[in-house]
Tab-separated table of C-alpha atoms in Angstrom:
chain	number	residue	atom	x	y	z
A	59	MET	CA	85.917	-220.885	-111.815
A	60	ALA	CA	82.990	-219.239	-113.527
A	61	ASP	CA	83.497	-217.048	-116.650
A	62	ARG	CA	82.631	-213.401	-116.429
A	63	VAL	CA	79.748	-212.450	-118.697
A	64	HIS	CA	79.272	-208.901	-119.846
A	65	PRO	CA	75.860	-207.777	-120.926
A	66	ALA	CA	75.529	-207.208	-124.626
A	67	PRO	CA	74.833	-203.665	-125.758
A	68	PRO	CA	71.390	-202.973	-127.118
A	69	PRO	CA	71.058	-203.273	-130.870
A	70	LEU	CA	71.224	-200.112	-132.880
A	71	SER	CA	68.022	-199.208	-134.604
A	72	SER	CA	67.739	-196.879	-137.602
A	73	SER	CA	64.228	-195.826	-136.528
A	74	PRO	CA	63.793	-193.377	-133.656
A	75	PRO	CA	62.654	-194.806	-130.343
A	76	HIS	CA	58.948	-195.057	-129.763
A	77	GLN	CA	57.546	-192.085	-127.925
A	78	PRO	CA	54.082	-191.852	-126.261
A	79	HIS	CA	51.506	-189.694	-127.742
A	80	ASP	CA	51.752	-187.098	-124.978
A	81	GLN	CA	55.561	-186.730	-125.430
A	82	ARG	CA	55.100	-186.399	-129.178
A	83	ALA	CA	52.592	-183.715	-128.590
A	84	ALA	CA	54.963	-181.943	-126.203
A	85	THR	CA	57.786	-182.008	-128.651
A	86	THR	CA	55.649	-180.734	-131.504
A	87	ALA	CA	56.594	-177.262	-132.549
A	88	PRO	CA	54.145	-174.554	-131.626
A	89	SER	CA	51.897	-173.192	-134.204
A	90	GLY	CA	53.300	-170.531	-136.417
A	91	ALA	CA	56.997	-171.708	-136.074
A	92	VAL	CA	59.032	-172.634	-139.238
A	93	PRO	CA	60.455	-176.127	-139.050
A	94	PRO	CA	64.227	-176.464	-139.569
A	95	PRO	CA	65.337	-177.445	-143.094
A	96	THR	CA	66.216	-181.007	-143.729
A	97	ASP	CA	68.242	-182.581	-146.528
A	98	GLN	CA	65.836	-184.726	-148.559
A	99	ARG	CA	68.510	-186.021	-151.069
A	100	HIS	CA	69.493	-189.687	-151.177
A	101	PRO	CA	72.684	-190.427	-149.274
A	102	SER	CA	74.395	-191.858	-152.409
A	103	PHE	CA	74.071	-188.416	-154.176
A	104	ALA	CA	75.602	-186.559	-151.294
A	105	ARG	CA	78.906	-184.745	-152.171
A	106	PRO	CA	81.841	-186.131	-150.187
A	107	ALA	CA	83.742	-183.753	-148.045
A	108	ALA	CA	86.895	-182.285	-149.618
A	109	PRO	CA	90.111	-183.644	-148.088
A	110	PRO	CA	92.400	-181.142	-146.411
A	111	PRO	CA	95.323	-179.765	-148.506
A	112	GLY	CA	98.664	-181.422	-148.299
A	113	THR	CA	100.947	-184.162	-149.684
A	114	TYR	CA	99.673	-187.705	-149.785
A	115	ILE	CA	101.613	-191.042	-150.157
A	116	VAL	CA	99.740	-193.853	-151.740
A	117	GLN	CA	101.029	-197.250	-150.840
A	118	VAL	CA	100.151	-200.175	-153.100
A	119	PRO	CA	100.792	-203.721	-152.016
A	120	LYS	CA	103.436	-205.595	-153.939
A	121	ASP	CA	101.020	-208.338	-154.955
A	122	GLN	CA	98.982	-205.651	-156.761
A	123	VAL	CA	101.804	-204.145	-158.832
A	124	LEU	CA	101.695	-205.058	-162.518
A	125	ARG	CA	105.015	-206.735	-163.437
A	126	VAL	CA	104.113	-207.492	-167.076
A	127	PRO	CA	103.906	-204.606	-169.539
A	128	PRO	CA	100.672	-204.138	-171.427
A	129	PRO	CA	100.626	-205.698	-174.961
A	130	ASP	CA	100.976	-202.287	-176.720
A	131	ARG	CA	104.211	-201.616	-174.814
A	132	ALA	CA	105.694	-205.092	-174.842
A	133	ARG	CA	107.960	-204.541	-177.869
A	134	ARG	CA	109.356	-201.323	-176.555
A	135	TYR	CA	109.915	-202.817	-173.117
A	136	LYS	CA	111.808	-205.689	-174.647
A	137	LYS	CA	114.026	-203.286	-176.721
A	138	LEU	CA	114.841	-201.134	-173.782
A	139	SER	CA	115.500	-204.012	-171.504
A	140	THR	CA	117.902	-205.756	-173.904
A	141	ARG	CA	119.901	-202.557	-174.771
A	142	PRO	CA	122.120	-202.494	-171.702
A	143	ALA	CA	123.010	-206.171	-172.144
A	144	ARG	CA	123.859	-205.593	-175.767
A	145	ARG	CA	126.090	-202.688	-174.890
A	146	ARG	CA	127.860	-204.615	-172.163
A	147	ALA	CA	128.565	-207.473	-174.680
A	148	LEU	CA	129.891	-205.051	-177.235
A	149	ARG	CA	132.053	-203.363	-174.682
A	150	ARG	CA	133.331	-206.673	-173.481
A	151	ALA	CA	134.153	-207.788	-177.022
A	152	CYS	CA	136.052	-204.618	-177.753
A	153	CYS	CA	138.025	-204.975	-174.536
A	154	CYS	CA	138.893	-208.570	-175.427
A	155	ALA	CA	140.033	-207.647	-178.924
A	156	CYS	CA	142.289	-204.856	-177.631
A	157	ALA	CA	143.685	-207.097	-175.083
A	158	ALA	CA	144.477	-209.849	-177.694
A	159	VAL	CA	146.190	-207.309	-180.005
A	160	LEU	CA	148.346	-205.949	-177.139
A	161	LEU	CA	149.232	-209.524	-176.153
A	162	VAL	CA	150.270	-210.397	-179.733
A	163	LEU	CA	152.326	-207.196	-180.055
A	164	ALA	CA	154.023	-207.877	-176.727
A	165	LEU	CA	154.810	-211.424	-177.649
A	166	ALA	CA	156.202	-210.364	-181.039
A	167	ALA	CA	158.340	-207.657	-179.499
A	168	ALA	CA	159.659	-210.079	-176.922
A	169	PHE	CA	160.474	-212.668	-179.697
A	170	VAL	CA	162.215	-210.104	-181.875
A	171	GLY	CA	164.207	-208.757	-178.928
A	172	ALA	CA	165.275	-212.305	-177.977
A	173	VAL	CA	166.365	-213.072	-181.500
A	174	TYR	CA	168.366	-209.852	-181.747
A	175	LEU	CA	170.066	-210.437	-178.479
A	176	VAL	CA	171.017	-213.971	-179.407
A	177	TYR	CA	172.217	-213.438	-183.034
A	178	ARG	CA	173.168	-209.717	-183.174
A	179	PRO	CA	172.599	-209.186	-186.938
A	180	ARG	CA	174.866	-206.704	-188.684
A	181	ALA	CA	174.826	-205.203	-192.204
A	182	PRO	CA	177.199	-206.621	-194.796
A	183	ALA	CA	180.006	-204.487	-196.168
A	184	PHE	CA	180.685	-203.783	-199.892
A	185	SER	CA	183.676	-202.644	-201.856
A	186	VAL	CA	184.756	-202.418	-205.512
A	187	ALA	CA	187.765	-204.690	-206.116
A	188	SER	CA	188.397	-203.880	-209.821
A	189	LEU	CA	186.644	-202.100	-212.744
A	190	SER	CA	187.054	-202.583	-216.430
A	191	ILE	CA	185.622	-199.894	-218.723
A	192	HIS	CA	185.050	-199.937	-222.455
A	193	GLY	CA	183.579	-197.296	-224.703
A	194	LEU	CA	184.618	-194.164	-222.711
A	195	ASN	CA	187.985	-193.404	-224.330
A	196	ALA	CA	189.058	-189.946	-225.457
A	197	THR	CA	187.968	-190.356	-229.037
A	198	SER	CA	184.332	-191.393	-228.045
A	199	LEU	CA	184.135	-188.588	-225.526
A	200	ALA	CA	185.075	-186.058	-228.226
A	201	LEU	CA	182.076	-187.134	-230.314
A	202	SER	CA	178.613	-185.682	-229.607
A	203	SER	CA	176.772	-188.814	-230.529
A	204	PRO	CA	175.333	-191.237	-227.941
A	205	LEU	CA	177.752	-193.679	-226.404
A	206	THR	CA	177.569	-197.430	-225.976
A	207	THR	CA	179.453	-198.536	-222.857
A	208	ARG	CA	180.367	-201.809	-221.101
A	209	LEU	CA	181.666	-202.040	-217.554
A	210	ASP	CA	182.846	-205.175	-215.810
A	211	ALA	CA	183.188	-204.870	-212.055
A	212	VAL	CA	184.291	-207.172	-209.290
A	213	VAL	CA	182.299	-206.406	-206.160
A	214	ARG	CA	183.243	-207.802	-202.776
A	215	ALA	CA	180.492	-208.582	-200.320
A	216	ASP	CA	181.723	-209.099	-196.780
A	217	ASN	CA	179.626	-210.901	-194.080
A	218	GLY	CA	182.486	-211.080	-191.603
A	219	ARG	CA	180.719	-209.252	-188.843
A	220	ASN	CA	177.944	-211.857	-188.487
A	221	SER	CA	179.066	-214.940	-186.651
A	222	LYS	CA	175.650	-216.631	-186.497
A	223	VAL	CA	173.656	-215.037	-189.366
A	224	GLY	CA	173.728	-216.012	-192.952
A	225	ILE	CA	172.598	-213.781	-195.876
A	226	GLU	CA	170.596	-214.859	-198.817
A	227	TYR	CA	170.973	-212.585	-201.794
A	228	ARG	CA	167.883	-212.924	-204.068
A	229	GLY	CA	167.511	-212.052	-207.704
A	230	GLY	CA	165.996	-208.812	-208.973
A	231	GLY	CA	168.790	-206.495	-207.708
A	232	GLU	CA	170.646	-203.940	-209.753
A	233	VAL	CA	174.123	-202.359	-209.899
A	234	ALA	CA	174.843	-199.027	-211.691
A	235	VAL	CA	177.785	-196.910	-212.404
A	236	SER	CA	177.263	-193.133	-212.792
A	237	TYR	CA	179.262	-189.954	-213.001
A	238	ASP	CA	178.875	-186.468	-211.668
A	239	SER	CA	176.971	-187.548	-208.480
A	240	GLY	CA	174.517	-189.750	-210.426
A	241	SER	CA	173.467	-187.137	-212.992
A	242	ALA	CA	175.162	-189.129	-215.858
A	243	ARG	CA	174.392	-192.876	-215.742
A	244	LEU	CA	177.121	-194.783	-217.580
A	245	ALA	CA	176.003	-198.489	-217.299
A	246	ALA	CA	173.791	-200.802	-215.308
A	247	GLY	CA	173.447	-204.591	-214.758
A	248	PRO	CA	171.709	-207.275	-212.677
A	249	TRP	CA	172.992	-208.365	-209.283
A	250	PRO	CA	173.626	-212.111	-209.076
A	251	ALA	CA	171.690	-214.316	-206.565
A	252	PHE	CA	173.739	-216.433	-204.083
A	253	ARG	CA	173.866	-217.412	-200.468
A	254	GLN	CA	176.539	-216.269	-198.077
A	255	PRO	CA	177.315	-218.136	-194.845
A	256	PRO	CA	178.382	-216.394	-191.660
A	257	ARG	CA	181.872	-214.926	-191.513
A	258	ASN	CA	182.319	-215.129	-195.244
A	259	ALA	CA	183.537	-212.704	-197.963
A	260	THR	CA	182.518	-213.349	-201.557
A	261	ALA	CA	183.864	-211.530	-204.658
A	262	LEU	CA	181.400	-211.634	-207.485
A	263	ALA	CA	181.515	-210.374	-211.058
A	264	VAL	CA	178.921	-207.927	-212.264
A	265	PHE	CA	178.502	-207.104	-215.936
A	266	MET	CA	176.897	-203.760	-216.819
A	267	THR	CA	176.061	-202.144	-220.153
A	268	GLY	CA	174.855	-198.810	-221.256
A	269	ASN	CA	173.096	-197.642	-224.437
A	270	GLY	CA	172.504	-194.087	-225.560
A	271	VAL	CA	174.764	-192.515	-222.866
A	272	ARG	CA	175.022	-188.722	-223.345
A	273	LEU	CA	177.498	-186.455	-221.679
A	274	THR	CA	177.407	-182.662	-221.750
A	275	GLU	CA	180.340	-180.692	-223.099
A	276	VAL	CA	181.114	-179.579	-219.608
A	277	GLN	CA	181.105	-183.181	-218.261
A	278	ALA	CA	183.249	-184.449	-221.157
A	279	ALA	CA	185.826	-181.686	-220.647
A	280	ARG	CA	185.909	-182.474	-216.964
A	281	ILE	CA	186.337	-186.142	-217.453
A	282	ALA	CA	189.265	-185.428	-219.834
A	283	ARG	CA	191.012	-183.254	-217.192
A	284	GLU	CA	190.421	-185.804	-214.431
A	285	GLN	CA	191.678	-188.637	-216.629
A	286	ALA	CA	194.831	-186.706	-217.331
A	287	ALA	CA	195.261	-186.268	-213.571
A	288	GLY	CA	194.745	-190.031	-212.998
A	289	ALA	CA	191.680	-189.831	-210.724
A	290	VAL	CA	188.138	-189.941	-212.333
A	291	PRO	CA	185.451	-190.110	-209.611
A	292	LEU	CA	182.690	-192.589	-210.197
A	293	GLN	CA	179.680	-193.697	-208.070
A	294	VAL	CA	178.686	-197.419	-207.921
A	295	GLU	CA	175.194	-197.916	-206.550
A	296	ALA	CA	173.679	-201.253	-205.753
A	297	THR	CA	170.112	-202.227	-204.751
A	298	VAL	CA	169.852	-205.857	-203.645
A	299	HIS	CA	167.069	-207.922	-202.002
A	300	VAL	CA	168.325	-209.997	-199.111
A	301	ARG	CA	167.008	-212.421	-196.448
A	302	LEU	CA	168.683	-213.089	-193.112
A	303	ARG	CA	168.993	-216.802	-192.064
A	304	PHE	CA	169.158	-217.514	-188.348
A	305	GLY	CA	170.277	-221.136	-188.172
A	306	GLY	CA	168.724	-223.630	-190.513
A	307	VAL	CA	165.023	-222.857	-189.959
A	308	LEU	CA	164.386	-219.266	-188.965
A	309	ARG	CA	164.744	-216.451	-191.559
A	310	THR	CA	163.427	-213.021	-192.139
A	311	TRP	CA	161.253	-211.681	-194.957
A	312	THR	CA	162.912	-210.001	-198.042
A	313	VAL	CA	164.369	-206.498	-197.261
A	314	ASP	CA	166.048	-203.991	-199.589
A	315	VAL	CA	169.633	-203.098	-199.022
A	316	ARG	CA	171.036	-200.086	-200.851
A	317	ALA	CA	174.805	-199.523	-201.003
A	318	ARG	CA	176.664	-196.642	-202.618
A	319	CYS	CA	180.418	-196.742	-203.062
A	320	ASP	CA	182.494	-193.779	-204.176
A	321	VAL	CA	185.570	-194.992	-206.230
A	322	ALA	CA	188.244	-193.251	-208.237
A	323	VAL	CA	189.794	-194.879	-211.327
A	324	ASP	CA	192.984	-193.886	-213.144
A	325	ARG	CA	191.635	-194.464	-216.676
A	326	LEU	CA	188.429	-194.957	-218.620
A	327	ASP	CA	189.678	-197.410	-221.220
A	328	GLY	CA	190.574	-200.979	-220.259
A	329	ASP	CA	191.314	-202.364	-216.871
A	330	ALA	CA	191.405	-199.481	-214.421
A	331	VAL	CA	192.725	-199.325	-210.869
A	332	ALA	CA	189.846	-198.624	-208.601
A	333	VAL	CA	190.412	-196.822	-205.309
A	334	ASN	CA	187.567	-197.096	-202.803
A	335	ARG	CA	186.736	-193.859	-200.996
A	336	GLY	CA	183.977	-195.271	-198.807
A	337	CYS	CA	180.692	-197.153	-198.986
A	338	ARG	CA	177.382	-196.416	-197.263
A	339	VAL	CA	174.866	-199.023	-196.652
A	340	LYS	CA	171.118	-198.362	-195.864
A	341	VAL	CA	168.453	-200.818	-194.896
A	342	ARG	CA	164.832	-199.972	-194.351
A	343	PRO	CA	163.039	-203.028	-192.923
A	344	LEU	CA	160.447	-203.174	-190.177
A	345	TRP	CA	162.647	-204.269	-187.275
A	346	TRP	CA	166.187	-204.664	-188.679
A	347	TRP	CA	168.140	-201.472	-188.168
A	348	TRP	CA	171.877	-200.699	-188.617
């Protein structure tokens, strides 16, 4: 089968076609006519035509887009590109720290709650068993000079309410006896250190002394009347440092226990009969409340 061959178009020529002399003469403008103006400028200096007004979208191929910043902007580009990552790392670190703190607090609360439910710690009870007073007789009270007193007390510490918790009384505590709601301090002495097992009551001797004790005339007259009636009210205050012992290994930190007992004695010279009118115990630790 033969291929179909199309005739090639004639080549384009920039020069005008050749015309005979007689045709050129016919096309020549008549004498006296003005020839039409022609643009004699070079094509390269010709002003391009203005584009029509409107919005244009320029599309650049991806292979021609510059993905590396110029050298004068490289430092700023690096700073701006690493800022979001730095913020994310800081935010992640803060979240992890908060979560760790919350987890530790939750575990500590669970541990303290479990210990409390298992051992059920209770505050010890205190009472004044006996009280011996020296230096506050009627003759010394009548004098206006300072008094020197000495009080020997037997204080009973009861840990009977704790069946699984022992109490360790540490040194540094103090016991004081005062009159008139604590306004006149008569004597003070140290609290002895000892260990008390569960379900135990211990009676301990406390020796107190007072130097330069002064009573007003009103207080001295009142004490004389109350002694004649056989009931002189006194306040015994104790501040002791204790630790709780849960079993043989676990124990708490040192906490302050403050006890105040109101007692009434029949005399202020020699061995007196002490009548307890009630004791209040206050503890201010972090997690041990009564």
